[in-house]
Amino acid sequence: MADAGGATVAFLWLYIVYCNVFKIAALLFSVASIVASETKDFAFHAGNPISQPATAKDLRYLLYDVNPPEGFNLRRDVYIRMASLVKTLRKEGDWVLVLPPWGRLYHWQSPDIHQVRIPWGEFFSVTSLQANVPVIEYEEFIAESGGPFVDQVLVLQHYAEGWSDGTWEEKVDERPCIERLMYSKDKQGYYRGWFWGYEETRAINVTCLSAQGHASVLAPFMQSNITATSVMLDRAETVLHDHYAGKDYWDTRRSMVFAKHLRIIGDDFRAKYLNSTDEKDHTDYKEDWRLIKAKLGSAKGGPYLSVHLRRKDFIWGHREDVPSLKGAVKKIRSLMKKHVLDKVFVATDADEEELAKLKRMLPEMVRFEPTWEDLDLLKDGGVAIIDQWICAHARYFIGTSVSTFSFRIHEEREILGFDPKTTYNRFCGDSEKECEQPTHWKIVY
Ligand SMILES: Nc1nc2c(ncn2[C@@H]2O[C@H](COP(=O)(O)OP(=O)(O)O)[C@@H](O)[C@H]2O)c(=O)[nH]1
Ligand SMILES: *[C@@H]1O[C@H](CO)[C@@H](O)[C@H](O)[C@H]1NC(C)=O
Ligand SMILES: *[C@@H]1O[C@H](CO)[C@@H](O)[C@H](O)[C@H]1NC(C)=O
Ligand SMILES: *[C@@H]1O[C@H](CO)[C@@H](O)[C@H](O)[C@H]1NC(C)=O
Ligand SMILES: [Mg+2]
């Protein structure tokens, strides 16, 4: 089937080389001033000890990490919770969110590819994130805060006793650690741990914190009981969204703009193989997410059906709500007929064996299949984003039940202004005659 296109990849090489040169220059000449001049007033940014010596001593850093087995798209959701917490913290004090490098994800199994210590800039537009809340990459944190040290790690956990007398209440308490601590003391008395693959990073203190409630339930404790400059929350997925699908949720979600090089590759692929361009499809995009406010139903989408077919761990448990390949293909054909679409783009994590079977049953399917060289540059995370971007631009989308990968596509389509009927669809299991369809979450601007 289709490859990513040699010219695009050559362009990408230049782009990444350019980015790396830029990154080094930025570190040498002070990150903030360059970012500021590049983005003018587009982004506000973290305080900077060089340009703002008066506030430097008050600057505090929030770092976080997520339970190792969690995948890319749940991690994107946890980012939204932490951004919300930082907004709350910033009501009292100059807090900055440090972006946890990507790596060692269970699903990122492509062999021979270096997939740790990946900065957010490889997947997302960091200036777009900064227009929502001050964020910095981890390496900027090291450079800015004086070295690879985290003052205080708080490992979040639930309450050992569960909900006391069955009533839910929001609370936070320092408690002994329930699970085995994933940090150990070295000879110098510092704590060593995973720290996103940065072996030289050490924590000065690690304690456990039982927390129950929304992300911002942590704010009073962090403001009053902790004096450390840099505070890392481990197991950050333990806390809930402050207000799921509210204005603040959507501000943060809209700011999570995919990195430009990934969007360009996705757009080139759409044009080349799917006869799809923003102009024809009414999916115009603006670099500044704050200017995007598409009316529901205004996006038409490219002349293809898009499908997210989640397999692997979703079928190992023989879940009732996930179809067999045969069931999925039957549904795909009926949707193509109903919507008069002769092309189908398939995003899937199916293994080799299932993929071969799917190709036999659905020979006309179009997939984004990177070469090894492409993959080496884009990484599994970049390929997943390109798949999501192409799915997001189709005239009609159908995803897999309770997959966060599919949920993120719903949101992307909501931002682009698709009619909800073309977005909030999922495959039913073979034994389900009808099944409950995903919820429509409307953007609050
Ligand atoms: N490229 C690509 N990767 C996928 C696809 N579906 C799943 N994956 C991979 O599998 C992971 C699934 O984990 P996650 O993001 O947590 O989504 P969820 O488990 O479906 O809720 C993704 O992050 C990708 O690495 C797909 O359609 N295309
Ligand atoms: C924070 O400190 C105050 C005052 O010392 C104390 O009453 C409170 O219990 C502490 N909070 C937590 C969560 O430990
Ligand atoms: C570690 O942090 C806890 C919680 O803030 C504090 O009670 C304790 O004194 C700290 N230990 C050291 C050695 O700083
Ligand atoms: C692409 O789409 C346009 C309509 O938007 C159509 O006129 C044209 O024939 C299509 N090209 C191909 C190759 O399908
Ligand atoms: Mg997952």
Short mmCIF file of N, CA and C and ligand atoms in Angstrom, two decimals, residues 69-75 105-109 307-314 346-350 368 380-388 391 400-407 409, ligand 1:
data_model
loop_
_atom_site.label_atom_id
_atom_site.label_comp_id
_atom_site.label_asym_id
_atom_site.label_seq_id
_atom_site.Cartn_x
_atom_site.Cartn_y
_atom_site.Cartn_z
N PRO A 69 2.01 1.12 33.07
CA PRO A 69 1.25 0.44 32.01
C PRO A 69 0.31 1.34 31.20
N GLU A 70 0.06 2.56 31.64
CA GLU A 70 -0.91 3.40 30.92
C GLU A 70 -0.37 3.83 29.56
N GLY A 71 -1.27 3.88 28.59
CA GLY A 71 -0.89 4.19 27.21
C GLY A 71 -0.85 5.68 26.91
N PHE A 72 -0.47 5.97 25.68
CA PHE A 72 -0.27 7.33 25.20
C PHE A 72 -1.51 8.20 25.38
N ASN A 73 -2.67 7.66 25.05
CA ASN A 73 -3.86 8.52 25.01
C ASN A 73 -4.49 8.75 26.37
N LEU A 74 -4.27 7.85 27.32
CA LEU A 74 -4.68 8.15 28.69
C LEU A 74 -3.71 9.19 29.29
N ARG A 75 -2.46 9.09 28.90
CA ARG A 75 -1.47 10.06 29.39
C ARG A 75 -1.81 11.47 28.91
N LEU A 105 6.79 3.14 26.63
CA LEU A 105 5.36 2.82 26.68
C LEU A 105 5.15 1.38 26.21
N TYR A 106 4.25 0.72 26.87
CA TYR A 106 4.01 -0.69 26.59
C TYR A 106 3.72 -0.95 25.11
N HIS A 107 2.93 -0.07 24.47
CA HIS A 107 2.54 -0.32 23.08
C HIS A 107 3.59 0.10 22.05
N TRP A 108 4.61 0.79 22.50
CA TRP A 108 5.62 1.24 21.55
C TRP A 108 6.67 0.15 21.40
N GLN A 109 6.33 -0.83 20.55
CA GLN A 109 7.15 -2.04 20.50
C GLN A 109 8.00 -2.15 19.26
N VAL A 307 -11.67 4.50 10.11
CA VAL A 307 -11.96 3.44 11.06
C VAL A 307 -10.81 3.33 12.04
N HIS A 308 -11.12 3.30 13.34
CA HIS A 308 -10.09 2.90 14.30
C HIS A 308 -10.45 1.53 14.85
N LEU A 309 -9.62 0.58 14.50
CA LEU A 309 -9.88 -0.81 14.87
C LEU A 309 -8.85 -1.23 15.91
N ARG A 310 -9.23 -1.14 17.17
CA ARG A 310 -8.31 -1.46 18.26
C ARG A 310 -8.33 -2.96 18.48
N ARG A 311 -7.16 -3.58 18.50
CA ARG A 311 -7.07 -5.04 18.66
C ARG A 311 -6.24 -5.38 19.90
N LYS A 312 -5.22 -6.19 19.72
CA LYS A 312 -4.30 -6.61 20.80
C LYS A 312 -5.01 -6.84 22.14
N ASP A 313 -4.64 -6.06 23.17
CA ASP A 313 -5.20 -6.31 24.50
C ASP A 313 -6.72 -6.14 24.54
N PHE A 314 -7.30 -5.46 23.55
CA PHE A 314 -8.76 -5.30 23.53
C PHE A 314 -9.47 -6.58 23.11
N VAL A 346 -7.93 2.84 7.34
CA VAL A 346 -7.96 2.03 8.55
C VAL A 346 -6.74 2.33 9.43
N ALA A 347 -6.99 2.71 10.68
CA ALA A 347 -5.95 2.82 11.70
C ALA A 347 -6.15 1.64 12.63
N THR A 348 -5.09 0.91 12.88
CA THR A 348 -5.23 -0.26 13.75
C THR A 348 -3.90 -0.65 14.38
N ASP A 349 -3.99 -1.32 15.51
CA ASP A 349 -2.79 -1.86 16.16
C ASP A 349 -2.75 -3.38 15.98
N ALA A 350 -3.51 -3.89 15.00
CA ALA A 350 -3.57 -5.34 14.78
C ALA A 350 -2.17 -5.92 14.56
N PHE A 368 -1.71 4.05 6.59
CA PHE A 368 -0.45 4.79 6.64
C PHE A 368 0.61 3.81 7.12
N ASP A 380 6.75 5.43 17.23
CA ASP A 380 5.40 4.87 17.27
C ASP A 380 4.38 5.94 17.64
N GLY A 381 4.78 6.87 18.51
CA GLY A 381 3.87 7.94 18.93
C GLY A 381 3.49 8.86 17.77
N GLY A 382 4.47 9.19 16.92
CA GLY A 382 4.21 10.06 15.78
C GLY A 382 3.30 9.37 14.76
N VAL A 383 3.53 8.09 14.54
CA VAL A 383 2.70 7.33 13.59
C VAL A 383 1.26 7.26 14.11
N ALA A 384 1.11 7.05 15.40
CA ALA A 384 -0.24 7.00 15.99
C ALA A 384 -0.94 8.35 15.80
N ILE A 385 -0.22 9.43 15.97
CA ILE A 385 -0.81 10.77 15.79
C ILE A 385 -1.22 10.98 14.34
N ILE A 386 -0.38 10.56 13.40
CA ILE A 386 -0.72 10.70 11.97
C ILE A 386 -1.99 9.89 11.67
N ASP A 387 -2.07 8.68 12.21
CA ASP A 387 -3.29 7.88 12.05
C ASP A 387 -4.50 8.64 12.59
N GLN A 388 -4.34 9.23 13.76
CA GLN A 388 -5.46 9.96 14.38
C GLN A 388 -5.84 11.18 13.54
N CYS A 391 -7.75 10.00 10.47
CA CYS A 391 -9.10 9.60 10.91
C CYS A 391 -9.96 10.83 11.20
N THR A 400 -13.49 2.23 18.23
CA THR A 400 -13.64 1.02 19.06
C THR A 400 -14.12 1.43 20.46
N SER A 401 -15.01 0.63 21.02
CA SER A 401 -15.60 0.88 22.33
C SER A 401 -14.54 1.16 23.41
N VAL A 402 -14.76 2.22 24.17
CA VAL A 402 -13.92 2.66 25.28
C VAL A 402 -12.41 2.66 25.02
N SER A 403 -12.04 2.99 23.81
CA SER A 403 -10.62 3.19 23.53
C SER A 403 -10.30 4.68 23.63
N THR A 404 -9.31 5.02 24.45
CA THR A 404 -8.94 6.43 24.56
C THR A 404 -8.34 6.93 23.24
N PHE A 405 -7.78 6.02 22.46
CA PHE A 405 -7.28 6.38 21.12
C PHE A 405 -8.44 6.90 20.27
N SER A 406 -9.57 6.20 20.31
CA SER A 406 -10.77 6.65 19.58
C SER A 406 -11.32 7.94 20.18
N PHE A 407 -11.34 8.04 21.51
CA PHE A 407 -11.87 9.25 22.17
C PHE A 407 -11.12 10.51 21.73
N ILE A 409 -9.74 10.99 18.93
CA ILE A 409 -10.18 11.31 17.56
C ILE A 409 -11.52 12.04 17.62
N1 LIG B 1 -0.47 3.74 14.87
C1 LIG B 1 -1.48 3.25 15.60
N2 LIG B 1 -1.25 2.85 16.85
C2 LIG B 1 -2.29 2.36 17.56
C3 LIG B 1 -3.60 2.25 17.00
N3 LIG B 1 -4.41 1.76 17.96
C4 LIG B 1 -3.65 1.56 19.05
N4 LIG B 1 -2.38 1.93 18.82
C5 LIG B 1 -1.23 1.84 19.75
O1 LIG B 1 -1.68 1.28 20.95
C6 LIG B 1 -1.75 2.25 21.98
C7 LIG B 1 -3.09 2.10 22.67
O2 LIG B 1 -3.02 2.63 23.93
P1 LIG B 1 -3.82 3.93 24.38
O3 LIG B 1 -3.21 5.10 23.71
O4 LIG B 1 -3.81 3.87 25.84
O5 LIG B 1 -5.33 3.77 23.88
P2 LIG B 1 -6.41 2.67 24.37
O6 LIG B 1 -5.68 1.58 25.07
O7 LIG B 1 -7.05 2.23 23.09
O8 LIG B 1 -7.37 3.35 25.27
C8 LIG B 1 -1.62 3.60 21.29
O9 LIG B 1 -1.06 4.58 22.08
C9 LIG B 1 -0.75 3.25 20.10
O10 LIG B 1 0.60 3.18 20.48
C10 LIG B 1 -3.78 2.68 15.66
O11 LIG B 1 -4.87 2.64 15.10
N5 LIG B 1 -2.69 3.16 15.00
#
